[in-house]
PDB file of C-alpha atoms in Angstrom:
ATOM      1  CA  MET D 861      28.997  -1.952  29.148  1.00 53.00           C
ATOM      2  CA  ALA D 862      25.463  -0.953  29.576  1.00 53.00           C
ATOM      3  CA  ARG D 863      23.107  -3.343  31.090  1.00 55.00           C
ATOM      4  CA  ARG D 864      20.122  -4.432  29.228  1.00 57.00           C
ATOM      5  CA  ASP D 865      17.592  -3.750  32.074  1.00 59.00           C
ATOM      6  CA  ALA D 866      19.068  -0.413  32.719  1.00 53.00           C
ATOM      7  CA  PRO D 867      16.319   2.427  32.642  1.00 56.00           C
ATOM      8  CA  GLN D 868      16.068   4.126  29.260  1.00 54.00           C
ATOM      9  CA  PRO D 869      16.492   7.997  29.150  1.00 54.00           C
ATOM     10  CA  PRO D 870      13.125   9.747  29.046  1.00 53.00           C
ATOM     11  CA  ALA D 871      11.830  10.628  25.880  1.00 57.00           C
ATOM     12  CA  ARG D 872      11.431  14.343  24.819  1.00 64.00           C
ATOM     13  CA  PRO D 873       8.146  15.753  25.823  1.00 64.00           C
ATOM     14  CA  GLY D 874       6.025  15.907  22.589  1.00 62.00           C
ATOM     15  CA  ALA D 875       8.094  13.619  20.725  1.00 63.00           C
ATOM     16  CA  PRO D 876       6.389  10.789  18.806  1.00 62.00           C
ATOM     17  CA  PRO D 877       6.958   7.337  20.061  1.00 66.00           C
ATOM     18  CA  PRO D 878       9.239   5.145  18.215  1.00 79.00           C
ATOM     19  CA  ARG D 879       7.977   3.504  15.112  1.00 88.00           C
ATOM     20  CA  PRO D 880       7.671  -0.389  15.446  1.00 93.00           C
ATOM     21  CA  PRO D 881       9.648  -2.368  12.644  1.00 94.00           C
ATOM     22  CA  VAL D 882       6.597  -3.927  11.431  1.00 96.00           C
ATOM     23  CA  LEU D 883       5.180  -0.535  10.518  1.00 96.00           C
ATOM     24  CA  ALA D 884       8.413   0.237   8.603  1.00 95.00           C
ATOM     25  CA  ALA D 885       8.004  -3.096   6.546  1.00 96.00           C
ATOM     26  CA  LEU D 886       4.444  -2.305   6.072  1.00 97.00           C
ATOM     27  CA  CYS D 887       5.153   1.044   4.657  1.00 97.00           C
ATOM     28  CA  VAL D 888       7.802  -0.347   2.258  1.00 97.00           C
ATOM     29  CA  ALA D 889       5.406  -3.044   1.079  1.00 97.00           C
ATOM     30  CA  VAL D 890       2.675  -0.553   0.371  1.00 97.00           C
ATOM     31  CA  LEU D 891       5.069   1.682  -1.378  1.00 97.00           C
ATOM     32  CA  VAL D 892       6.284  -1.248  -3.641  1.00 96.00           C
ATOM     33  CA  GLU D 893       2.605  -1.747  -4.398  1.00 95.00           C
ATOM     34  CA  ALA D 894       2.123   1.846  -5.191  1.00 97.00           C
ATOM     35  CA  LEU D 895       5.151   1.754  -7.474  1.00 97.00           C
ATOM     36  CA  VAL D 896       3.939  -1.281  -9.286  1.00 94.00           C
ATOM     37  CA  VAL D 897       0.427   0.062  -9.843  1.00 95.00           C
ATOM     38  CA  ALA D 898       1.639   3.527 -11.075  1.00 96.00           C
ATOM     39  CA  GLY D 899       4.088   1.819 -13.241  1.00 95.00           C
ATOM     40  CA  LEU D 900       1.241  -0.218 -14.872  1.00 93.00           C
ATOM     41  CA  GLY D 901      -0.705   3.059 -15.116  1.00 93.00           C
ATOM     42  CA  ALA D 902       2.357   4.693 -17.062  1.00 94.00           C
ATOM     43  CA  VAL D 903       2.435   1.716 -19.304  1.00 93.00           C
ATOM     44  CA  TYR D 904      -1.243   2.130 -20.239  1.00 91.00           C
ATOM     45  CA  LEU D 905      -0.708   5.872 -20.864  1.00 91.00           C
ATOM     46  CA  VAL D 906       2.161   5.067 -23.221  1.00 91.00           C
ATOM     47  CA  ASP D 907      -0.329   2.525 -24.898  1.00 87.00           C
ATOM     48  CA  ALA D 908      -3.027   5.140 -24.995  1.00 86.00           C
ATOM     49  CA  VAL D 909      -0.764   7.820 -26.682  1.00 87.00           C
ATOM     50  CA  GLY D 910       0.477   4.940 -29.109  1.00 85.00           C
ATOM     51  CA  ALA D 911      -3.132   3.979 -30.024  1.00 82.00           C
ATOM     52  CA  LEU D 912      -4.066   7.518 -30.679  1.00 83.00           C
ATOM     53  CA  LEU D 913      -0.931   8.108 -32.963  1.00 84.00           C
ATOM     54  CA  ARG D 914      -1.521   4.827 -34.893  1.00 83.00           C
ATOM     55  CA  GLY D 915      -4.977   5.705 -35.281  1.00 79.00           C
ATOM     56  CA  ASP D 916      -6.354   2.339 -33.621  1.00 74.00           C
ATOM     57  CA  GLY D 917      -9.637   4.099 -32.670  1.00 72.00           C
ATOM     58  CA  ALA D 918     -10.991   6.130 -29.828  1.00 71.00           C
ATOM     59  CA  ARG D 919     -12.250   2.959 -28.024  1.00 75.00           C
ATOM     60  CA  THR D 920      -8.863   1.258 -27.540  1.00 78.00           C
ATOM     61  CA  ALA D 921      -7.259   4.708 -26.607  1.00 81.00           C
ATOM     62  CA  GLY D 922     -10.250   5.528 -24.296  1.00 84.00           C
ATOM     63  CA  MET D 923      -9.795   2.275 -22.421  1.00 87.00           C
ATOM     64  CA  ALA D 924      -6.027   2.500 -22.054  1.00 87.00           C
ATOM     65  CA  LEU D 925      -6.302   6.099 -21.029  1.00 89.00           C
ATOM     66  CA  PHE D 926      -9.007   5.122 -18.291  1.00 92.00           C
ATOM     67  CA  LEU D 927      -6.574   2.346 -17.034  1.00 92.00           C
ATOM     68  CA  ALA D 928      -3.787   4.932 -17.003  1.00 93.00           C
ATOM     69  CA  VAL D 929      -5.542   7.425 -14.934  1.00 94.00           C
ATOM     70  CA  PHE D 930      -6.914   4.661 -12.606  1.00 95.00           C
ATOM     71  CA  GLY D 931      -3.361   3.042 -12.040  1.00 95.00           C
ATOM     72  CA  LEU D 932      -1.669   6.510 -11.482  1.00 95.00           C
ATOM     73  CA  GLY D 933      -4.532   7.532  -9.126  1.00 96.00           C
ATOM     74  CA  VAL D 934      -4.407   4.324  -7.008  1.00 97.00           C
ATOM     75  CA  GLY D 935      -0.602   4.549  -6.858  1.00 97.00           C
ATOM     76  CA  LEU D 936      -0.700   8.052  -5.538  1.00 97.00           C
ATOM     77  CA  LEU D 937      -3.493   7.166  -3.106  1.00 97.00           C
ATOM     78  CA  LEU D 938      -1.398   4.163  -1.724  1.00 97.00           C
ATOM     79  CA  ALA D 939       1.919   6.384  -1.501  1.00 97.00           C
ATOM     80  CA  ALA D 940      -0.183   8.908   0.418  1.00 97.00           C
ATOM     81  CA  ALA D 941      -1.653   6.348   2.737  1.00 97.00           C
ATOM     82  CA  ALA D 942       1.873   4.763   3.315  1.00 97.00           C
ATOM     83  CA  ARG D 943       3.020   8.351   4.209  1.00 96.00           C
ATOM     84  CA  GLY D 944       0.080   8.695   6.506  1.00 95.00           C
ATOM     85  CA  LEU D 945       0.823   5.451   8.190  1.00 96.00           C
ATOM     86  CA  TRP D 946       4.380   6.313   8.612  1.00 95.00           C
ATOM     87  CA  ARG D 947       3.243   9.674  10.320  1.00 93.00           C
ATOM     88  CA  GLY D 948       0.850   7.856  12.625  1.00 91.00           C
ATOM     89  CA  LEU D 949      -2.362   8.831  11.095  1.00 92.00           C
ATOM     90  CA  ARG D 950      -5.072   6.176  11.024  1.00 91.00           C
ATOM     91  CA  TRP D 951      -6.710   7.330   7.879  1.00 94.00           C
ATOM     92  CA  GLY D 952      -4.076   5.541   5.791  1.00 94.00           C
ATOM     93  CA  ARG D 953      -5.407   2.139   7.031  1.00 95.00           C
ATOM     94  CA  ALA D 954      -8.644   2.184   4.976  1.00 95.00           C
ATOM     95  CA  PRO D 955      -7.170   2.478   1.433  1.00 97.00           C
ATOM     96  CA  VAL D 956      -4.479   0.154   2.135  1.00 97.00           C
ATOM     97  CA  MET D 957      -6.794  -2.586   3.421  1.00 97.00           C
ATOM     98  CA  THR D 958      -9.274  -1.944   0.476  1.00 97.00           C
ATOM     99  CA  PHE D 959      -6.347  -2.355  -1.900  1.00 97.00           C
ATOM    100  CA  GLN D 960      -5.405  -5.719  -0.191  1.00 97.00           C
ATOM    101  CA  VAL D 961      -8.989  -7.002  -0.457  1.00 97.00           C
ATOM    102  CA  LEU D 962      -8.957  -6.137  -4.240  1.00 95.00           C
ATOM    103  CA  LEU D 963      -5.647  -7.887  -4.582  1.00 93.00           C
ATOM    104  CA  VAL D 964      -6.944 -11.069  -3.020  1.00 93.00           C
ATOM    105  CA  VAL D 965      -9.992 -11.183  -5.030  1.00 93.00           C
ATOM    106  CA  VAL D 966      -8.209 -10.517  -8.354  1.00 90.00           C
ATOM    107  CA  GLY D 967      -5.190 -12.724  -7.406  1.00 88.00           C
ATOM    108  CA  LEU D 968      -7.488 -15.606  -6.642  1.00 88.00           C
ATOM    109  CA  GLY D 969      -9.288 -15.275  -9.782  1.00 87.00           C
ATOM    110  CA  TRP D 970      -6.105 -15.501 -11.629  1.00 85.00           C
ATOM    111  CA  VAL D 971      -4.915 -18.380  -9.670  1.00 83.00           C
ATOM    112  CA  THR D 972      -7.840 -20.196 -10.451  1.00 84.00           C
ATOM    113  CA  SER D 973      -7.508 -19.741 -14.262  1.00 80.00           C
ATOM    114  CA  ARG D 974      -5.549 -22.469 -16.370  1.00 76.00           C
ATOM    115  CA  ALA D 975      -3.386 -19.870 -18.176  1.00 79.00           C
ATOM    116  CA  ALA D 976      -2.036 -18.056 -15.033  1.00 76.00           C
ATOM    117  CA  PRO D 977       1.613 -17.953 -14.750  1.00 82.00           C
ATOM    118  CA  GLY D 978       2.989 -19.242 -11.458  1.00 78.00           C
ATOM    119  CA  TRP D 979       3.935 -15.841  -9.978  1.00 82.00           C
ATOM    120  CA  VAL D 980       0.239 -15.007  -9.691  1.00 83.00           C
ATOM    121  CA  VAL D 981       0.041 -16.850  -6.363  1.00 85.00           C
ATOM    122  CA  ALA D 982       2.336 -14.294  -4.950  1.00 87.00           C
ATOM    123  CA  LEU D 983      -0.488 -11.550  -5.323  1.00 89.00           C
ATOM    124  CA  PRO D 984      -2.927 -12.880  -2.681  1.00 90.00           C
ATOM    125  CA  VAL D 985      -0.058 -14.083  -0.405  1.00 92.00           C
ATOM    126  CA  LEU D 986       1.424 -10.569  -0.494  1.00 93.00           C
ATOM    127  CA  ALA D 987      -2.141  -9.079   0.090  1.00 95.00           C
ATOM    128  CA  VAL D 988      -2.759 -11.253   3.160  1.00 96.00           C
ATOM    129  CA  LEU D 989       0.618 -10.487   4.605  1.00 96.00           C
ATOM    130  CA  VAL D 990       0.141  -6.793   4.319  1.00 97.00           C
ATOM    131  CA  ALA D 991      -3.425  -7.079   5.662  1.00 97.00           C
ATOM    132  CA  ALA D 992      -2.060  -8.901   8.619  1.00 97.00           C
ATOM    133  CA  ALA D 993       0.665  -6.330   9.326  1.00 97.00           C
ATOM    134  CA  LEU D 994      -2.068  -3.580   8.890  1.00 96.00           C
ATOM    135  CA  VAL D 995      -4.172  -4.973  11.695  1.00 96.00           C
ATOM    136  CA  SER D 996      -1.334  -6.141  14.013  1.00 95.00           C
ATOM    137  CA  ARG D 997      -1.236  -4.613  17.453  1.00 94.00           C
ATOM    138  CA  PRO D 998       1.983  -2.618  16.843  1.00 94.00           C
ATOM    139  CA  VAL D 999       0.895  -0.908  13.751  1.00 95.00           C
ATOM    140  CA  THR D1000      -2.668  -0.260  15.105  1.00 93.00           C
ATOM    141  CA  ALA D1001      -1.079   1.372  18.221  1.00 92.00           C
ATOM    142  CA  ALA D1002       1.197   3.379  16.205  1.00 92.00           C
ATOM    143  CA  THR D1003      -1.437   4.649  13.764  1.00 90.00           C
ATOM    144  CA  VAL D1004      -3.821   6.101  16.253  1.00 84.00           C
ATOM    145  CA  ASP D1005      -4.185   9.846  15.557  1.00 62.00           C
ATOM    146  CA  ARG D1006      -3.886  11.365  18.955  1.00 62.00           C
ATOM    147  CA  SER D1007      -4.018  14.980  17.595  1.00 59.00           C
ATOM    148  CA  GLY D1008      -7.983  15.228  17.807  1.00 53.00           C
ATOM    149  CA  PRO D1009     -10.030  16.051  20.844  1.00 53.00           C
ATOM    150  CA  ALA D1010     -10.276  13.190  23.461  1.00 52.00           C
ATOM    151  CA  ASP D1011     -13.594  10.920  23.180  1.00 47.00           C
TER     152      ASP D1011
END
């Protein structure tokens, strides 16, 4: 039986440091957000095609098409950012944090409306949790790009 305080074997030279569990949870949460936003974009794409086929007018189809492209684009950006964070690249923090700020603003706007369903409260709560994980010490340390020249 190995002792807990026994020295660990040295890491391979050039091997990336182990990823903290909070980074894994953060990447999973961001990927879920990406799937939801891209899924909404796909729904709007179907709506745009349906509006064109029904002849509901170019305005309805145009708005749905814009929302489809926007949703799919944001979903792809969030998925790329999660991949970047997982690989230890710091550029992924900015789009993820920006999306969390937007989620808080939109979520609080929905929460304060009278007709909002109860699940809307989860949006700002999820956004705050993801933002807190993003700026936590383990994630910040794991997502410092060390490939560039030293400062």
